[in-house]
C-alpha cells in the first residue's frame, strides 16, 4: 500500500514519529508521500524524508489556506527548494479552499495557477486540495486549456456532477480516498462505484486528519490504510489484494515511484 498524501512530518507526530513509521511498515505501507504546506514546513518535510528515506518522498507546494499577501514570496522560496531536491515526486499540497472564508480567494486562484504552471513545466503530478471550490477550480483549469493536467484530487469531496465532469474533462486526474470513504453517511462510495473506476483511485490518509472507522475523531496515521482498503474492496466487489495491487500501480504510475 502507498499513502499518497499524509502529514506525518507535522508537529502532531513529534513525540512518536518512529513508532508511526514502524506501524506503517508493519501494516504493509511501502511508501509515504509528504505534501508541503508552506515555507515554514519545508525543513520538517526534508528532515522526515532524510530520516525515513526508504519510505518517505517529498512534494513541494503552498497549501491554499496558507495563501496570504506574501504568497509570491512563499512560492519563490518553495520553488527554489524544490529545484534542489532530486527526491521530489510531485507539486502539492496546492489548490483552493473557500470553506473557512474567501478573503484571499483571488490570491488562492493565482497561487494555484502559478503552481499548476510549475507542475506542467517540470512534468510533475499535482496533489490538489479543493474544498467548497470546484467551480473556481474549473475556472483556473480553464487557463491551461490544451495542457496535460496530471495529478490527484486529494480527499475528493465533490458531488456526482463534479466527478462526472472531472472524469470527462480531465482524464489524467486520479482521486484520493481516505477515512471519509468509510463514514456511514458518506456519499462517496456511491459516487465512486458509479463513476470512478478503481484504476483511477489512490490511497491516502491525510494524517493526522480524517481517521477512518472506529478511529474517527482520533489522530490518523498511515497504518490505518487497511481500513480504507477493506471498504474499497466492499464497494468495488473485488478482493483486498486486488485493491492493493491496483492502487499501488496507480500511485507508481502517477508519482513515478
CSV table of C-alpha atoms in Angstrom, one decimal:
chain,number,residue,atom,x,y,z
A,1,UNK,CA,0.0,0.0,0.0
A,2,UNK,CA,1.1,3.5,-0.8
A,3,UNK,CA,-0.1,6.5,1.3
A,4,UNK,CA,-0.1,9.2,-1.4
A,5,UNK,CA,-0.9,12.1,1.0
A,6,UNK,CA,-0.1,12.4,4.6
A,7,UNK,CA,1.5,14.8,7.1
A,8,UNK,CA,3.5,12.7,9.5
A,9,UNK,CA,6.2,15.4,9.3
A,10,UNK,CA,3.9,17.7,11.3
A,11,UNK,CA,4.2,18.6,14.9
A,12,UNK,CA,1.4,16.2,15.8
A,13,UNK,CA,3.9,13.3,15.4
A,14,UNK,CA,7.0,14.8,17.1
A,15,UNK,CA,6.7,12.6,20.1
A,16,UNK,CA,6.3,9.2,18.3
A,17,UNK,CA,7.2,9.5,14.6
A,18,UNK,CA,9.5,6.5,14.7
A,19,UNK,CA,6.6,4.4,16.1
A,20,UNK,CA,4.2,5.8,13.5
A,21,UNK,CA,6.6,4.8,10.6
A,22,UNK,CA,7.2,1.4,12.1
A,23,UNK,CA,3.5,0.7,12.4
A,24,UNK,CA,3.0,1.8,8.8
A,25,UNK,CA,5.7,-0.7,7.7
A,26,UNK,CA,4.1,-3.5,9.7
A,27,UNK,CA,0.7,-2.7,8.2
A,28,UNK,CA,2.2,-3.1,4.7
A,29,UNK,CA,2.7,0.5,3.7
A,30,UNK,CA,5.7,0.7,1.3
A,31,UNK,CA,5.7,4.5,0.5
A,32,UNK,CA,4.5,7.6,2.3
A,33,UNK,CA,4.2,10.9,0.3
A,34,UNK,CA,4.6,14.1,2.2
A,35,UNK,CA,3.0,17.2,0.7
A,36,UNK,CA,4.4,20.5,1.8
A,37,UNK,CA,2.2,23.2,3.5
A,38,UNK,CA,4.1,26.5,3.4
A,39,UNK,CA,7.6,27.9,3.5
A,40,UNK,CA,7.9,27.2,7.2
A,41,UNK,CA,7.2,23.5,6.8
A,42,UNK,CA,9.9,22.8,4.3
A,43,UNK,CA,12.5,21.9,7.0
A,44,UNK,CA,10.3,19.4,8.8
A,45,UNK,CA,9.4,17.7,5.5
A,46,UNK,CA,13.1,17.5,4.5
A,47,UNK,CA,14.1,16.0,7.8
A,48,UNK,CA,11.4,13.4,7.7
A,49,UNK,CA,12.5,12.4,4.2
A,50,UNK,CA,16.1,12.2,5.3
A,51,UNK,CA,15.3,10.1,8.4
A,52,UNK,CA,13.0,7.7,6.6
A,53,UNK,CA,14.5,7.9,3.2
A,54,UNK,CA,13.4,4.3,2.2
A,55,UNK,CA,9.7,5.1,2.6
A,56,UNK,CA,9.1,8.9,2.6
A,57,UNK,CA,9.1,11.1,-0.5
A,58,UNK,CA,8.5,14.9,-0.7
A,59,UNK,CA,6.1,17.1,-2.6
A,60,UNK,CA,6.6,20.8,-2.8
A,61,UNK,CA,3.7,23.3,-2.7
A,62,UNK,CA,1.8,26.1,-0.9
A,63,UNK,CA,-1.5,24.9,0.7
A,64,UNK,CA,-4.4,27.2,-0.2
A,65,UNK,CA,-5.2,28.0,3.4
A,66,UNK,CA,-1.6,29.2,3.8
A,67,UNK,CA,-2.0,31.7,1.0
A,68,UNK,CA,-1.8,35.3,2.2
A,69,UNK,CA,-0.4,38.7,1.0
A,70,UNK,CA,3.1,37.2,0.8
A,71,UNK,CA,2.1,34.2,-1.4
A,72,UNK,CA,4.5,35.1,-4.2
A,73,UNK,CA,7.5,35.3,-1.9
A,74,UNK,CA,6.5,31.9,-0.4
A,75,UNK,CA,6.1,30.3,-3.8
A,76,UNK,CA,9.5,31.6,-4.8
A,77,UNK,CA,11.1,30.0,-1.7
A,78,UNK,CA,9.2,26.8,-2.2
A,79,UNK,CA,10.1,26.5,-5.9
A,80,UNK,CA,13.8,27.2,-5.1
A,81,UNK,CA,13.8,24.4,-2.5
A,82,UNK,CA,12.1,22.1,-5.0
A,83,UNK,CA,14.8,22.7,-7.6
A,84,UNK,CA,17.4,21.5,-5.1
A,85,UNK,CA,15.7,18.2,-4.2
A,86,UNK,CA,16.0,15.3,-6.6
A,87,UNK,CA,13.6,13.2,-4.4
A,88,UNK,CA,10.6,15.3,-5.4
A,89,UNK,CA,7.6,13.3,-6.7
A,90,UNK,CA,5.0,16.0,-7.1
A,91,UNK,CA,3.7,19.5,-6.6
A,92,UNK,CA,1.5,19.7,-3.5
A,93,UNK,CA,-0.4,20.5,-1.5
A,94,UNK,CA,-2.0,23.0,-3.8
A,95,UNK,CA,-5.5,24.1,-4.7
A,96,UNK,CA,-8.4,26.2,-3.4
A,97,UNK,CA,-10.2,26.2,-0.1
A,98,UNK,CA,-13.2,28.5,0.5
A,99,UNK,CA,-14.6,26.6,3.4
A,100,UNK,CA,-13.5,28.9,6.1
A,101,UNK,CA,-13.6,32.2,4.3
A,102,UNK,CA,-12.9,33.7,0.9
A,103,UNK,CA,-10.7,36.6,2.0
A,104,UNK,CA,-7.8,35.5,-0.2
A,105,UNK,CA,-9.8,33.8,-3.0
A,106,UNK,CA,-8.1,35.8,-5.7
A,107,UNK,CA,-4.7,35.2,-4.3
A,108,UNK,CA,-5.5,31.5,-3.9
A,109,UNK,CA,-6.5,31.2,-7.5
A,110,UNK,CA,-3.3,33.0,-8.6
A,111,UNK,CA,-1.1,30.8,-6.4
A,112,UNK,CA,-2.9,27.7,-7.7
A,113,UNK,CA,-2.2,28.8,-11.3
A,114,UNK,CA,1.4,29.5,-10.6
A,115,UNK,CA,1.8,26.0,-9.2
A,116,UNK,CA,-0.1,24.3,-12.0
A,117,UNK,CA,2.2,26.1,-14.4
A,118,UNK,CA,5.3,24.9,-12.5
A,119,UNK,CA,4.0,21.3,-12.4
A,120,UNK,CA,3.4,21.4,-16.2
A,121,UNK,CA,6.8,22.8,-16.9
A,122,UNK,CA,8.6,20.3,-14.6
A,123,UNK,CA,6.4,17.4,-15.8
A,124,UNK,CA,5.4,16.7,-12.2
A,125,UNK,CA,2.0,15.4,-10.9
A,126,UNK,CA,0.0,17.6,-8.5
A,127,UNK,CA,-1.7,16.8,-5.2
A,128,UNK,CA,-4.8,19.0,-5.4
A,129,UNK,CA,-6.8,20.2,-2.4
A,130,UNK,CA,-10.3,21.5,-3.4
A,131,UNK,CA,-12.8,22.4,-0.7
A,132,UNK,CA,-16.0,24.3,-1.4
A,133,UNK,CA,-14.4,25.5,-4.6
A,134,UNK,CA,-15.0,23.2,-7.6
A,135,UNK,CA,-16.4,25.9,-9.8
A,136,UNK,CA,-13.4,28.1,-9.0
A,137,UNK,CA,-11.1,25.1,-9.8
A,138,UNK,CA,-12.7,24.7,-13.3
A,139,UNK,CA,-12.1,28.4,-13.9
A,140,UNK,CA,-8.4,28.1,-13.0
A,141,UNK,CA,-8.1,24.9,-15.1
A,142,UNK,CA,-9.5,26.9,-18.0
A,143,UNK,CA,-6.4,29.0,-18.1
A,144,UNK,CA,-4.5,25.8,-19.1
A,145,UNK,CA,-6.7,24.7,-22.0
A,146,UNK,CA,-4.9,22.1,-24.1
A,147,UNK,CA,-2.3,21.3,-21.4
A,148,UNK,CA,-1.9,18.0,-19.6
A,149,UNK,CA,-3.2,18.4,-16.1
A,150,UNK,CA,-1.8,15.4,-14.2
A,151,UNK,CA,-2.4,14.7,-10.6
A,152,UNK,CA,-4.6,13.6,-7.7
A,153,UNK,CA,-7.8,15.3,-6.5
A,154,UNK,CA,-6.8,14.7,-2.9
A,155,UNK,CA,-9.6,13.8,-0.5
A,156,UNK,CA,-12.2,14.1,-3.3
A,157,UNK,CA,-15.2,15.9,-1.9
A,158,UNK,CA,-17.2,16.8,-4.9
A,159,UNK,CA,-20.7,15.9,-6.0
A,160,UNK,CA,-21.6,13.2,-8.5
A,161,UNK,CA,-21.8,16.0,-11.1
A,162,UNK,CA,-18.3,17.1,-10.2
A,163,UNK,CA,-17.0,13.6,-10.5
A,164,UNK,CA,-18.6,13.1,-13.9
A,165,UNK,CA,-17.2,16.5,-15.2
A,166,UNK,CA,-13.7,15.7,-13.9
A,167,UNK,CA,-13.7,12.2,-15.4
A,168,UNK,CA,-15.0,13.5,-18.8
A,169,UNK,CA,-12.8,16.6,-19.0
A,170,UNK,CA,-9.6,15.8,-17.1
A,171,UNK,CA,-8.6,12.2,-18.0
A,172,UNK,CA,-5.2,12.5,-16.3
A,173,UNK,CA,-6.6,13.1,-12.8
A,174,UNK,CA,-6.9,10.5,-10.2
A,175,UNK,CA,-9.0,10.5,-7.0
A,176,UNK,CA,-7.7,10.3,-3.4
A,177,UNK,CA,-9.6,8.1,-1.0
A,178,UNK,CA,-9.1,8.2,2.8
A,179,UNK,CA,-11.1,7.8,6.0
A,180,UNK,CA,-14.0,9.8,4.8
A,181,UNK,CA,-14.8,7.0,2.4
A,182,UNK,CA,-15.6,4.7,5.4
A,183,UNK,CA,-18.1,7.0,7.2
A,184,UNK,CA,-21.6,5.7,7.4
A,185,UNK,CA,-23.3,8.7,5.9
A,186,UNK,CA,-20.7,9.3,3.2
A,187,UNK,CA,-22.0,9.7,-0.4
A,188,UNK,CA,-18.5,8.8,-1.7
A,189,UNK,CA,-19.0,5.0,-2.1
A,190,UNK,CA,-22.0,5.5,-4.4
A,191,UNK,CA,-20.2,8.2,-6.4
A,192,UNK,CA,-17.1,6.1,-6.8
A,193,UNK,CA,-18.8,2.9,-7.7
A,194,UNK,CA,-21.0,4.6,-10.3
A,195,UNK,CA,-18.4,6.8,-12.0
A,196,UNK,CA,-14.8,6.3,-10.9
A,197,UNK,CA,-13.0,3.1,-11.9
A,198,UNK,CA,-10.6,1.6,-9.4
A,199,UNK,CA,-7.8,2.3,-11.9
A,200,UNK,CA,-8.2,6.0,-11.0
A,201,UNK,CA,-8.2,5.6,-7.2
A,202,UNK,CA,-5.3,6.5,-4.9
A,203,UNK,CA,-5.0,5.5,-1.3
A,204,UNK,CA,-4.2,8.3,1.2
A,205,UNK,CA,-4.7,9.1,4.9
A,206,UNK,CA,-4.2,12.9,5.2
A,207,UNK,CA,-3.0,12.1,8.7
A,208,UNK,CA,-3.3,13.4,11.3
A,209,UNK,CA,-6.8,14.2,9.9
A,210,UNK,CA,-9.8,12.2,8.7
A,211,UNK,CA,-9.3,9.0,10.6
A,212,UNK,CA,-11.4,6.0,9.3
A,213,UNK,CA,-14.0,3.9,11.0
A,214,UNK,CA,-13.5,3.3,14.8
A,215,UNK,CA,-10.7,5.8,14.9
A,216,UNK,CA,-12.8,8.7,13.8
A,217,UNK,CA,-12.1,11.8,15.9
A,218,UNK,CA,-8.7,10.5,16.9
A,219,UNK,CA,-5.3,11.2,15.3
A,220,UNK,CA,-5.0,9.4,11.9
A,221,UNK,CA,-1.9,7.6,10.8
A,222,UNK,CA,-0.7,5.6,7.7
A,223,UNK,CA,-1.1,2.2,9.4
A,224,UNK,CA,-4.9,2.7,9.2
A,225,UNK,CA,-4.8,2.4,5.4
A,226,UNK,CA,-6.1,-1.2,5.5
A,227,UNK,CA,-9.4,0.0,6.8
A,228,UNK,CA,-9.8,2.2,3.7
A,229,UNK,CA,-8.7,-0.7,1.5
A,230,UNK,CA,-11.3,-3.0,3.1
A,231,UNK,CA,-14.1,-0.5,2.4
A,232,UNK,CA,-12.9,-0.1,-1.2
A,233,UNK,CA,-13.0,-3.9,-1.5
A,234,UNK,CA,-16.6,-4.0,-0.4
A,235,UNK,CA,-17.7,-1.1,-2.7
A,236,UNK,CA,-15.9,-2.4,-5.9
A,237,UNK,CA,-16.6,-6.1,-5.2
A,238,UNK,CA,-13.0,-7.2,-5.6
A,239,UNK,CA,-10.6,-8.7,-3.1
A,240,UNK,CA,-8.4,-6.7,-0.7
A,241,UNK,CA,-5.4,-8.0,-2.6
A,242,UNK,CA,-6.7,-6.7,-5.9
A,243,UNK,CA,-7.5,-3.2,-4.4
A,244,UNK,CA,-3.9,-3.1,-3.0
A,245,UNK,CA,-2.4,-4.2,-6.4
A,246,UNK,CA,-4.4,-1.7,-8.5
A,247,UNK,CA,-4.0,1.3,-6.2
A,248,UNK,CA,-0.3,0.6,-5.8
A,249,UNK,CA,0.1,0.5,-9.6
A,250,UNK,CA,-1.9,3.7,-9.8
A,251,UNK,CA,0.4,5.5,-7.4
A,252,UNK,CA,3.5,4.2,-9.0
A,253,UNK,CA,2.3,5.4,-12.4
A,254,UNK,CA,1.2,8.8,-11.1
A,255,UNK,CA,4.2,9.7,-9.0
A,256,UNK,CA,6.9,7.7,-10.7
A,257,UNK,CA,7.7,5.6,-7.7
